[in-house]
Short mmCIF file of C-alpha atoms and ligand atoms in Angstrom, two decimals:
data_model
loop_
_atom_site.label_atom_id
_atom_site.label_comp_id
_atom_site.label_asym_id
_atom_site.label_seq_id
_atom_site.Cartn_x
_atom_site.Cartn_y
_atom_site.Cartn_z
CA UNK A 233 18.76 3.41 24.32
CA UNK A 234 21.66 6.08 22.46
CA UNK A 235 19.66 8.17 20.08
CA UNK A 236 19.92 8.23 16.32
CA UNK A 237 22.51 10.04 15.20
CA UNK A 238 21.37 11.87 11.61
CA UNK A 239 24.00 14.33 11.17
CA UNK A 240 24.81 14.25 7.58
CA UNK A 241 27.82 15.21 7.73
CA UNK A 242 29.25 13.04 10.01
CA UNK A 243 27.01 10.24 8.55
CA UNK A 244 28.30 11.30 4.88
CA UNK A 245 31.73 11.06 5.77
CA UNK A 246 31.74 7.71 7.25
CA UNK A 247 29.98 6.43 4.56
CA UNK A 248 32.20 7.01 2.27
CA UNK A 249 35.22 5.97 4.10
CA UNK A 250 33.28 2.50 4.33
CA UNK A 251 32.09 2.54 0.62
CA UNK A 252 35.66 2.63 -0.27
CA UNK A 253 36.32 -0.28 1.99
CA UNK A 254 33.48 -2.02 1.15
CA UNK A 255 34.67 -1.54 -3.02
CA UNK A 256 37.58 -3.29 -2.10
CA UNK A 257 36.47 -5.97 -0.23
CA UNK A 258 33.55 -7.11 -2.78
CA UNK A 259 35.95 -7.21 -5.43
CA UNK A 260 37.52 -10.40 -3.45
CA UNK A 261 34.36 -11.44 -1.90
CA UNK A 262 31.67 -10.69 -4.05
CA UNK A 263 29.02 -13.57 -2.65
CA UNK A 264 29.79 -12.28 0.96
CA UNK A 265 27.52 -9.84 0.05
CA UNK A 266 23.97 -9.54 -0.74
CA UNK A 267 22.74 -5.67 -2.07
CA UNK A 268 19.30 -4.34 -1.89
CA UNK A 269 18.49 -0.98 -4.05
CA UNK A 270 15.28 0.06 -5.12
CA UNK A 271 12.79 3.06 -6.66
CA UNK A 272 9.19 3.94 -5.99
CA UNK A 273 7.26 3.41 -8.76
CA UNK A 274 6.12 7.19 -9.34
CA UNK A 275 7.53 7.44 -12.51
CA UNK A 276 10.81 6.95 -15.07
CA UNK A 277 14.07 6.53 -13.77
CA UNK A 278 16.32 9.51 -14.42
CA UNK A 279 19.91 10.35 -14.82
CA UNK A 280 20.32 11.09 -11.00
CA UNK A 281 19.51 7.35 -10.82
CA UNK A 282 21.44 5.99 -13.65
CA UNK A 283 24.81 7.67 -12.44
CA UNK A 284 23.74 7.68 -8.85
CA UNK A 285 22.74 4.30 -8.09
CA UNK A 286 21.62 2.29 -11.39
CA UNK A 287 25.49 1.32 -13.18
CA UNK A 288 26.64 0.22 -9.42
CA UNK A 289 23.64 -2.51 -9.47
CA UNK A 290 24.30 -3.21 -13.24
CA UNK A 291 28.31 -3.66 -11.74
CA UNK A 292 27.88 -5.08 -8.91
CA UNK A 293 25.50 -7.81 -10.16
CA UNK A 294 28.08 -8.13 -12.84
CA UNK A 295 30.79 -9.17 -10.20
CA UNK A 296 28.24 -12.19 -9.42
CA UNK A 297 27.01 -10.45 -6.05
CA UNK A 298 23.42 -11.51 -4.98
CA UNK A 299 21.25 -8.36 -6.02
CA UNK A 300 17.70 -7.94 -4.80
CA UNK A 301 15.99 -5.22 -6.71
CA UNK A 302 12.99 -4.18 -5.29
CA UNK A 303 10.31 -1.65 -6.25
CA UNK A 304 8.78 0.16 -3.24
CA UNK A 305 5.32 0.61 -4.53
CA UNK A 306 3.56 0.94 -0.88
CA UNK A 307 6.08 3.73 -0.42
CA UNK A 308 3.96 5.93 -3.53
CA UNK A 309 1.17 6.53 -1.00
CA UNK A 310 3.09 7.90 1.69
CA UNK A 311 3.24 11.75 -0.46
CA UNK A 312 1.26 10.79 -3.38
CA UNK A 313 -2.80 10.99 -3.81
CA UNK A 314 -2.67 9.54 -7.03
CA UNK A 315 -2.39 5.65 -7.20
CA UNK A 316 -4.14 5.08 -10.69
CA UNK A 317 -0.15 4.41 -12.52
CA UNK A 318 1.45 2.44 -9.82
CA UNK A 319 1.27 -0.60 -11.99
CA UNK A 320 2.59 0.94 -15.04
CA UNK A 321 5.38 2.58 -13.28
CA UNK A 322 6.59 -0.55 -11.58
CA UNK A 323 6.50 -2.10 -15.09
CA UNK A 324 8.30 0.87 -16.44
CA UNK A 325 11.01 0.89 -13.69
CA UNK A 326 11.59 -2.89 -14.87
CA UNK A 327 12.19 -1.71 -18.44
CA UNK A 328 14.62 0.82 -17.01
CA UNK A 329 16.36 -1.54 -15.10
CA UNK A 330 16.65 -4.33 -17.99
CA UNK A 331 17.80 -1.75 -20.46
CA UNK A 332 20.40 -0.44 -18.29
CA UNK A 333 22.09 -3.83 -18.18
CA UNK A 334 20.23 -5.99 -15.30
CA UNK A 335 19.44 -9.17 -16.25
CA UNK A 336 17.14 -11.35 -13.60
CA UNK A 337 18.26 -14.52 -12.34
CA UNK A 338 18.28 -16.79 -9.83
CA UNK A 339 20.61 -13.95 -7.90
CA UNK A 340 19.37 -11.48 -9.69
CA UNK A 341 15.66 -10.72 -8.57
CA UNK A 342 13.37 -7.57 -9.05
CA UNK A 343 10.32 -7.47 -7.08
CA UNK A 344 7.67 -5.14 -5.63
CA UNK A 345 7.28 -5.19 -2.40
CA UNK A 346 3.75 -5.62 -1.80
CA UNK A 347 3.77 -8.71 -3.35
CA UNK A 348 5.82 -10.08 -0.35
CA UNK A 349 3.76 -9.88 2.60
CA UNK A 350 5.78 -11.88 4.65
CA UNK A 351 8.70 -8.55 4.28
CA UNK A 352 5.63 -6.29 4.98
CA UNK A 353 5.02 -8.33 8.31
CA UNK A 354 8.62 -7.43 10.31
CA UNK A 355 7.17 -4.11 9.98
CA UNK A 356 5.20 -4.54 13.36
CA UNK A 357 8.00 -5.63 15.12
CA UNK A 358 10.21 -2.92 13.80
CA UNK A 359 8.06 -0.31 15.25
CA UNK A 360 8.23 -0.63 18.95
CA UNK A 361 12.10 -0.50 18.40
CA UNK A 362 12.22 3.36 17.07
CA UNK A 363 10.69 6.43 18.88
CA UNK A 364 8.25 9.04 17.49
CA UNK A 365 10.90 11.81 17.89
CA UNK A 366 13.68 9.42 15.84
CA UNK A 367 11.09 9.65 13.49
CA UNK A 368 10.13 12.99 12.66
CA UNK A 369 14.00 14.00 13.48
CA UNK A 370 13.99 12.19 10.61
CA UNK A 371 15.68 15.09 7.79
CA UNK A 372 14.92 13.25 4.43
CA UNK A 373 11.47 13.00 5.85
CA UNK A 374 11.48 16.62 6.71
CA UNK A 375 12.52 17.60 3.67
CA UNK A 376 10.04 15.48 1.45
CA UNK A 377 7.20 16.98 3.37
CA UNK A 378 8.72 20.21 2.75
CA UNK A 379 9.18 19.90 -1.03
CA UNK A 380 6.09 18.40 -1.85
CA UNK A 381 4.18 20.58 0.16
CA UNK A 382 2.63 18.53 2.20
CA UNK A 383 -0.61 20.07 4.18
CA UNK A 384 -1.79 17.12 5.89
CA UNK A 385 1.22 14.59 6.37
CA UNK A 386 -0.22 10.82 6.70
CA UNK A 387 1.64 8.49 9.40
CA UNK A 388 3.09 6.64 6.77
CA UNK A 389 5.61 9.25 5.30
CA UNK A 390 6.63 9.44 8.91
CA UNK A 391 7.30 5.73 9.29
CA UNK A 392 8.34 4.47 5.33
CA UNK A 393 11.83 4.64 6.78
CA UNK A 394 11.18 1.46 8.81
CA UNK A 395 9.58 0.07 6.10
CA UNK A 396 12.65 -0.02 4.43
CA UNK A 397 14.33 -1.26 7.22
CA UNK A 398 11.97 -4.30 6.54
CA UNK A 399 13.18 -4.51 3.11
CA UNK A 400 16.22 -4.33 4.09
CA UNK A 401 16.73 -6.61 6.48
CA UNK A 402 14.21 -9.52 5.63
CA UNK A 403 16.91 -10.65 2.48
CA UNK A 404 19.81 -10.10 4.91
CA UNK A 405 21.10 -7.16 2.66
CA UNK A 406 24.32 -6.00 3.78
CA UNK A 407 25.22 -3.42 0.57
CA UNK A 408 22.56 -0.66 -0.16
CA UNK A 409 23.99 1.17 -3.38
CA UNK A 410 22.12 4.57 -2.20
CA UNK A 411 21.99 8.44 -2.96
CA UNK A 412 22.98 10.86 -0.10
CA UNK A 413 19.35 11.38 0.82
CA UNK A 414 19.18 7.85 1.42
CA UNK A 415 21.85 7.83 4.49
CA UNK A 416 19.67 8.62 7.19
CA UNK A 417 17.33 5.52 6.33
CA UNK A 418 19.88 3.73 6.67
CA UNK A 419 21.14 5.27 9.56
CA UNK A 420 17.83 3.98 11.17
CA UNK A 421 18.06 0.57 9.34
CA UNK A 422 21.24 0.21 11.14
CA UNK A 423 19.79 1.08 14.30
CA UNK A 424 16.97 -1.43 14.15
CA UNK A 425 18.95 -4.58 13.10
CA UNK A 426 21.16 -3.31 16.13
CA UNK A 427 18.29 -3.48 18.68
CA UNK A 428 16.99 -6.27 17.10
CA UNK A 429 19.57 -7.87 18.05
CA UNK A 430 20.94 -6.76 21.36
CA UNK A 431 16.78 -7.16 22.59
CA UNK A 432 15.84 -10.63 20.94
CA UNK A 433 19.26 -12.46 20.63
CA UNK A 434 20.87 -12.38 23.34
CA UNK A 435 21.12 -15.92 23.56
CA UNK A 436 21.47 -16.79 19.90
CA UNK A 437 23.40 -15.82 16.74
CA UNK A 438 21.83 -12.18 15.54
CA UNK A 439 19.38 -12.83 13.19
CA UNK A 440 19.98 -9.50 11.36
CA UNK A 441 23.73 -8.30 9.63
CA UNK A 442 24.23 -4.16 9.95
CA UNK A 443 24.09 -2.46 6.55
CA UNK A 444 26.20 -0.59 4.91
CA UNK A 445 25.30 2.23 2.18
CA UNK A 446 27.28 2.14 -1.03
CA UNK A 447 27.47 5.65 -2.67
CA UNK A 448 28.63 6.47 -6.05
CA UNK A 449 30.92 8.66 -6.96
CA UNK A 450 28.03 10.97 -7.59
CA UNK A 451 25.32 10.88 -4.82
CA UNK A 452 23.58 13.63 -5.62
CA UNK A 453 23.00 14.87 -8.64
CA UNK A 454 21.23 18.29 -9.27
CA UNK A 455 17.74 19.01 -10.94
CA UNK A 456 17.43 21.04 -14.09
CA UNK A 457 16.48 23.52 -11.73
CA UNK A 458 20.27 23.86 -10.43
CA UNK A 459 18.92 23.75 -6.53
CA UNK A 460 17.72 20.43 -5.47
CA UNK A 461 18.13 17.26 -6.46
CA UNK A 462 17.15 15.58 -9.35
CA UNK A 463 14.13 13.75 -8.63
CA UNK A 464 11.21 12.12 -10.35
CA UNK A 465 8.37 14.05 -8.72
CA UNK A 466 9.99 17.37 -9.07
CA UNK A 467 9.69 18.30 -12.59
CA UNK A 468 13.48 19.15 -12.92
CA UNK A 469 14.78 15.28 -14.27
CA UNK A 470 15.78 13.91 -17.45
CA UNK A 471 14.53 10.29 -18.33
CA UNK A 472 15.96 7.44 -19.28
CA UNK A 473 13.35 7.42 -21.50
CA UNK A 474 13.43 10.72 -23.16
CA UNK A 475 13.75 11.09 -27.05
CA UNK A 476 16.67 12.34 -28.13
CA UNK A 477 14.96 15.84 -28.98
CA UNK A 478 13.04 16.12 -25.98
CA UNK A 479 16.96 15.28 -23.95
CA UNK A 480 17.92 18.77 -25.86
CA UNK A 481 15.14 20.56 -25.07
CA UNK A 482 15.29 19.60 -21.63
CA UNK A 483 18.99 20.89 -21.20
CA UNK A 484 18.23 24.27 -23.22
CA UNK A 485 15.93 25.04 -20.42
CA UNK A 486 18.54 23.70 -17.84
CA UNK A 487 19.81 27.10 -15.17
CA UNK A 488 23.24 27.73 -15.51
CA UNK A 489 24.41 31.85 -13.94
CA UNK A 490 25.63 34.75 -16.01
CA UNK A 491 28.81 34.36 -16.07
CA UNK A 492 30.01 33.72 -19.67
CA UNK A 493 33.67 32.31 -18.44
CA UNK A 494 33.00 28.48 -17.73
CA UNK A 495 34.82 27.21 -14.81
CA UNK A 496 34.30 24.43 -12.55
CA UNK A 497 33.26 25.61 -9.08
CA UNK A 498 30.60 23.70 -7.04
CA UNK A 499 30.21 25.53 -4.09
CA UNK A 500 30.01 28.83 -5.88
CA UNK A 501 28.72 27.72 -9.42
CA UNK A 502 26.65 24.90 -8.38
CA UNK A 503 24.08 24.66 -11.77
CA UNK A 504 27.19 24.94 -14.43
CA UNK A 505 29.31 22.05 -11.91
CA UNK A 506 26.20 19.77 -12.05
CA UNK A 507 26.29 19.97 -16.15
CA UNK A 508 29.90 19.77 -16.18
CA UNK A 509 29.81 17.03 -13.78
CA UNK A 510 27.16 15.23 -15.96
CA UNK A 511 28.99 15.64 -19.06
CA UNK A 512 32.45 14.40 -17.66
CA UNK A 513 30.20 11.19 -16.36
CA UNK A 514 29.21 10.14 -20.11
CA UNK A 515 32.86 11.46 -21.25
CA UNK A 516 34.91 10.59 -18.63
CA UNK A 517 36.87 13.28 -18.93
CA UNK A 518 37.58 15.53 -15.76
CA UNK A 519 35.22 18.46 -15.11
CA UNK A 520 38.12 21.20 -14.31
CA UNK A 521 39.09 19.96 -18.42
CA UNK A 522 35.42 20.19 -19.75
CA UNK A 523 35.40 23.39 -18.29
CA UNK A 524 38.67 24.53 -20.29
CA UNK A 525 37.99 23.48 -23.00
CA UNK A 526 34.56 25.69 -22.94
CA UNK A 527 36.26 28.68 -21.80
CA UNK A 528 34.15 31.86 -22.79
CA UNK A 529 32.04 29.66 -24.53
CA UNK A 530 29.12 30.21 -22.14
CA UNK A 531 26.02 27.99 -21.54
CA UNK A 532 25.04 27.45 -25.15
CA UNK A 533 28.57 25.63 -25.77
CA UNK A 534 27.75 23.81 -21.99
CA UNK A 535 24.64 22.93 -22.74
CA UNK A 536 25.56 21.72 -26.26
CA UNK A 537 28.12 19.48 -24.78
CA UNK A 538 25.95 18.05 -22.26
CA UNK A 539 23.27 17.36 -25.11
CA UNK A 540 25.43 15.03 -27.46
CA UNK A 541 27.54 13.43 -24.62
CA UNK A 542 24.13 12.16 -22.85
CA UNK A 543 22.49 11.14 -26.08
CA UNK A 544 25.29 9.36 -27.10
CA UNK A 545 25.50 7.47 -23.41
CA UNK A 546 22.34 6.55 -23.32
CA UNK A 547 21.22 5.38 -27.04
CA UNK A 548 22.34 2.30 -26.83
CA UNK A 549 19.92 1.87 -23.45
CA UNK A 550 17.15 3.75 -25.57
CA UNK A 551 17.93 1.36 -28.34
CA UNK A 552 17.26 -1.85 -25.72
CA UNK A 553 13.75 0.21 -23.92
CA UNK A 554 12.20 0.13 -27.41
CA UNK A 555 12.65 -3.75 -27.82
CA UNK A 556 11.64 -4.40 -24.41
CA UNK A 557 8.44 -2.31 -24.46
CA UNK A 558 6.95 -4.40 -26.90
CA UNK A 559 6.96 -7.42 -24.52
CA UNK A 560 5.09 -6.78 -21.84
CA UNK A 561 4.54 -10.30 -20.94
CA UNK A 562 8.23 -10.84 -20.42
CA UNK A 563 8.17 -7.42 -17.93
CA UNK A 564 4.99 -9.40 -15.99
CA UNK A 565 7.02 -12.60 -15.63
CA UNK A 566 10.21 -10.62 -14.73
CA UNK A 567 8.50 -9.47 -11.69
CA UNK A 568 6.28 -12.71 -10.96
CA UNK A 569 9.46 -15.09 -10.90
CA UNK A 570 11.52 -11.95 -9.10
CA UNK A 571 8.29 -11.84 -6.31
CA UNK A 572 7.87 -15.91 -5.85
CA UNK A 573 11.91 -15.89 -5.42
CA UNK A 574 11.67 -12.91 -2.59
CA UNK A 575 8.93 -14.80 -1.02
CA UNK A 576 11.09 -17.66 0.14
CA UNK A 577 13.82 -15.93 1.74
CA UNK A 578 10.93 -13.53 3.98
CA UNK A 579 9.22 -16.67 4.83
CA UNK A 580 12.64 -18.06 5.54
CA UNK A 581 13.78 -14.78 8.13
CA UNK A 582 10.16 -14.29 9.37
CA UNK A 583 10.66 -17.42 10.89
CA UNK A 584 14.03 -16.33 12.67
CA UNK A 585 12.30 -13.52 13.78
CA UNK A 586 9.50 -15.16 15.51
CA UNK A 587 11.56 -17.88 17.09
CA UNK A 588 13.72 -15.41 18.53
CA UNK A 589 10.65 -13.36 19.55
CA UNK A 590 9.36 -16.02 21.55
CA UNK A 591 6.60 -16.16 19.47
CA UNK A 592 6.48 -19.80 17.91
CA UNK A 593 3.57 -21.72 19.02
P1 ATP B 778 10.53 10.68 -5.94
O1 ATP B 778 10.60 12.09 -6.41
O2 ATP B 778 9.25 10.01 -6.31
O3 ATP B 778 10.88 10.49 -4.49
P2 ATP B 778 13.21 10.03 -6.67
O4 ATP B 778 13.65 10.59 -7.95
O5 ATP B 778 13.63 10.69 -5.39
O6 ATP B 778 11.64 9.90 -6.78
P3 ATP B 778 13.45 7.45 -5.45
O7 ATP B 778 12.66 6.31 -6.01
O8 ATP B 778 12.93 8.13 -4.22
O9 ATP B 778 13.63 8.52 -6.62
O10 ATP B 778 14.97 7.03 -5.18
C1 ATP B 778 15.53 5.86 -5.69
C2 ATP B 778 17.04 5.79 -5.49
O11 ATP B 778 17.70 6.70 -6.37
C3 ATP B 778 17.55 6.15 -4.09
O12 ATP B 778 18.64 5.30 -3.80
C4 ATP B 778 18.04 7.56 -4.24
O13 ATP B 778 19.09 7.85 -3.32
C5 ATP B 778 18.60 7.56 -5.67
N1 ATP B 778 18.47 8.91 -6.25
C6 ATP B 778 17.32 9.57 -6.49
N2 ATP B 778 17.56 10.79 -6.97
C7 ATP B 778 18.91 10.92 -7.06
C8 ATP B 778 19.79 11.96 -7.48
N3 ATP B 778 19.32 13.11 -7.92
N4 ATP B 778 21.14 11.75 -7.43
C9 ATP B 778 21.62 10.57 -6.98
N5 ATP B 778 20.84 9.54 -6.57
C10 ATP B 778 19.51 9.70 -6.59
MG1 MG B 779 12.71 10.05 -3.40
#
């Protein structure tokens, strides 16, 4: 069997190419698609999520395409001791999602996955159809481990990627609005619906479509920190949930270089692009013009900016969390209706699976 291949930049490049395909395509087509996203539920969504992945659900499920949500709480304990706020999380992660414009429906469905044991169950399958090496080749992997300093590394950080092939594949999902770090999952997601197929259905139709990531225009967004990614376990994000005042405080903290002249320069001014870049996404207006306009102006004037654009993006999605948070019984049924509705379409593939795994008695 041909080896993963998990070179980024090849992998990056492609995927864009077929994002922009794919774009055009669901415009026409929207129900010949089905998209999967989803969080762990180790904390708040952030502003790498919102721009990165969070308005193409809220757009995408807009356009009427089938949108499975679904909150990876199994995935907390691959790099996490604590387990004590899964539950709050997830229901946190379903305010986020709410407030940013989902709204669950029969096509619409948020779920965690745990709840769907029937998804959990393609997992055995799944793993006599990847290697150990493909695994720990694995670079988002390698990089987790890395940055959360992980002394003892449990076998399920090293196989949560074929997890996620499972919840992937068992609701057919064939667009996976993702962040760059996500491409190599997919990469193997790819490669296990692929042997799935060319082992088990040889005589019948594939039971299992080949999925393609859908990256924003911004798939990585920076940390406050100005070198990694923004990410929820990293202490350098800015919730969705933040107060205003705690949003400012945040960004006076934020790196930027000292370099008074503002100028937009990613490769060589990577912190001061990243707060350009998330200024021009509330704005709209192009980073090279933000960057003008600031001149000698320095980081105070950047930060400023940043500041009041953000608050002003998201207070309308602040406005919404408040409301929300004071019905928690409405959060509950979100995700018991979202979980019954995820149910019947695993039931519905685990019984492909099995037939064409010779395993129907
Ligand atoms: P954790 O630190 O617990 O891993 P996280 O912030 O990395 O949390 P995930 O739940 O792992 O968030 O990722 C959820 C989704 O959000 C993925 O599709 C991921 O690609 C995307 N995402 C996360 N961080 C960013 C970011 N900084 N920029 C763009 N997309 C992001
Ligand atoms: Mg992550």
């Amino acid at each position: 069997m041909s080896e993963i291949d998990y070179d980024s930049n090849k992998t990056f490049a492609a995927a864009v190419e077929r994002s922009k395909k794919i774009e055009e395509d669901i415009a026409v087509n929207p129900t010949k698609y089905r998209v999967l996203t989803g969080d762990r539920p180790t904390g708040r969504l952030h502003i790498g999520h919102y721009f990165g992945s969070l308005q193409n659900r809220v757009r995408l499920s807009k356009m009427g395409v089938p949108t499975m949500i679904l909150i990876a709480d199994y995935q907390v304990l691959t790099d996490h001791d604590a387990f004590q706020e899964i539950s709050q999380n997830t229901k946190q992660l379903v305010i986020d999602y709410l407030s940013a414009g989902i709204e669950p429906s029969e096509n619409v469905i948020i779920y965690p996955h745990s709840y769907v044991p029937e998804c959990n169950q393609l997992m055995l399958p799944f793993l006599t159809l990847v290697s150990n090496a493909e695994l720990s080749r694995n670079p988002t992997v390698k990089e987790e481990i890395q940055s959360a300093g992980l002394k003892n590394v449990n076998a399920g950080m090293y196989t949560y990627p074929i997890h996620q092939a499972c919840d992937i594949l068992f609701c057919k999902g064939n667009v996976v609005p993702v962040g760059k770090d996500q491409l190599p999952h997919l990469e193997l997601t790819r490669t296990i619906a692929r042997r799935f197929n060319e082992k088990f259905c040889k005589d019948r139709d594939p039971v299992f479509p080949m999925p393609q990531a859908l990256l924003s225009k911004t798939p990585s967004i920076l940390g406050l920190d100005g070198s990694q990614k923004m990410s929820k376990s990293r202490g350098n994000a800015i919730f969705l949930s933040a107060t205003e005042d705690e949003t400012a405080a945040l960004i006076k903290k934020a790196k930027t270089d000292a370099d008074r002249n503002i100028t937009y320069d990613p490769v060589n001014r990577p912190e001061v692009a990243n707060i350009l870049m998330l200024i021009s996404l509330c704005t709209k207006e192009a980073p090279e013009a933000i960057a003008q306009r600031i001149g000698d102006g320095g980081g105070g004037m950047l930060k400023k900016m940043l500041t009041e654009a953000l608050n002003e993006e998201l207070r309308p999605l602040r406005q919404k969390r408040a409301e929300l948070e004071k019905n928690p019984d409405y959060i509950r049924q979100v995700l018991l209706d979202g979980s019954e509705r995820a149910r019947a379409i695993a039931v519905k593939t685990l019984s492909e699976v099995r037939e064409a795994m010779n395993m129907v008695i």
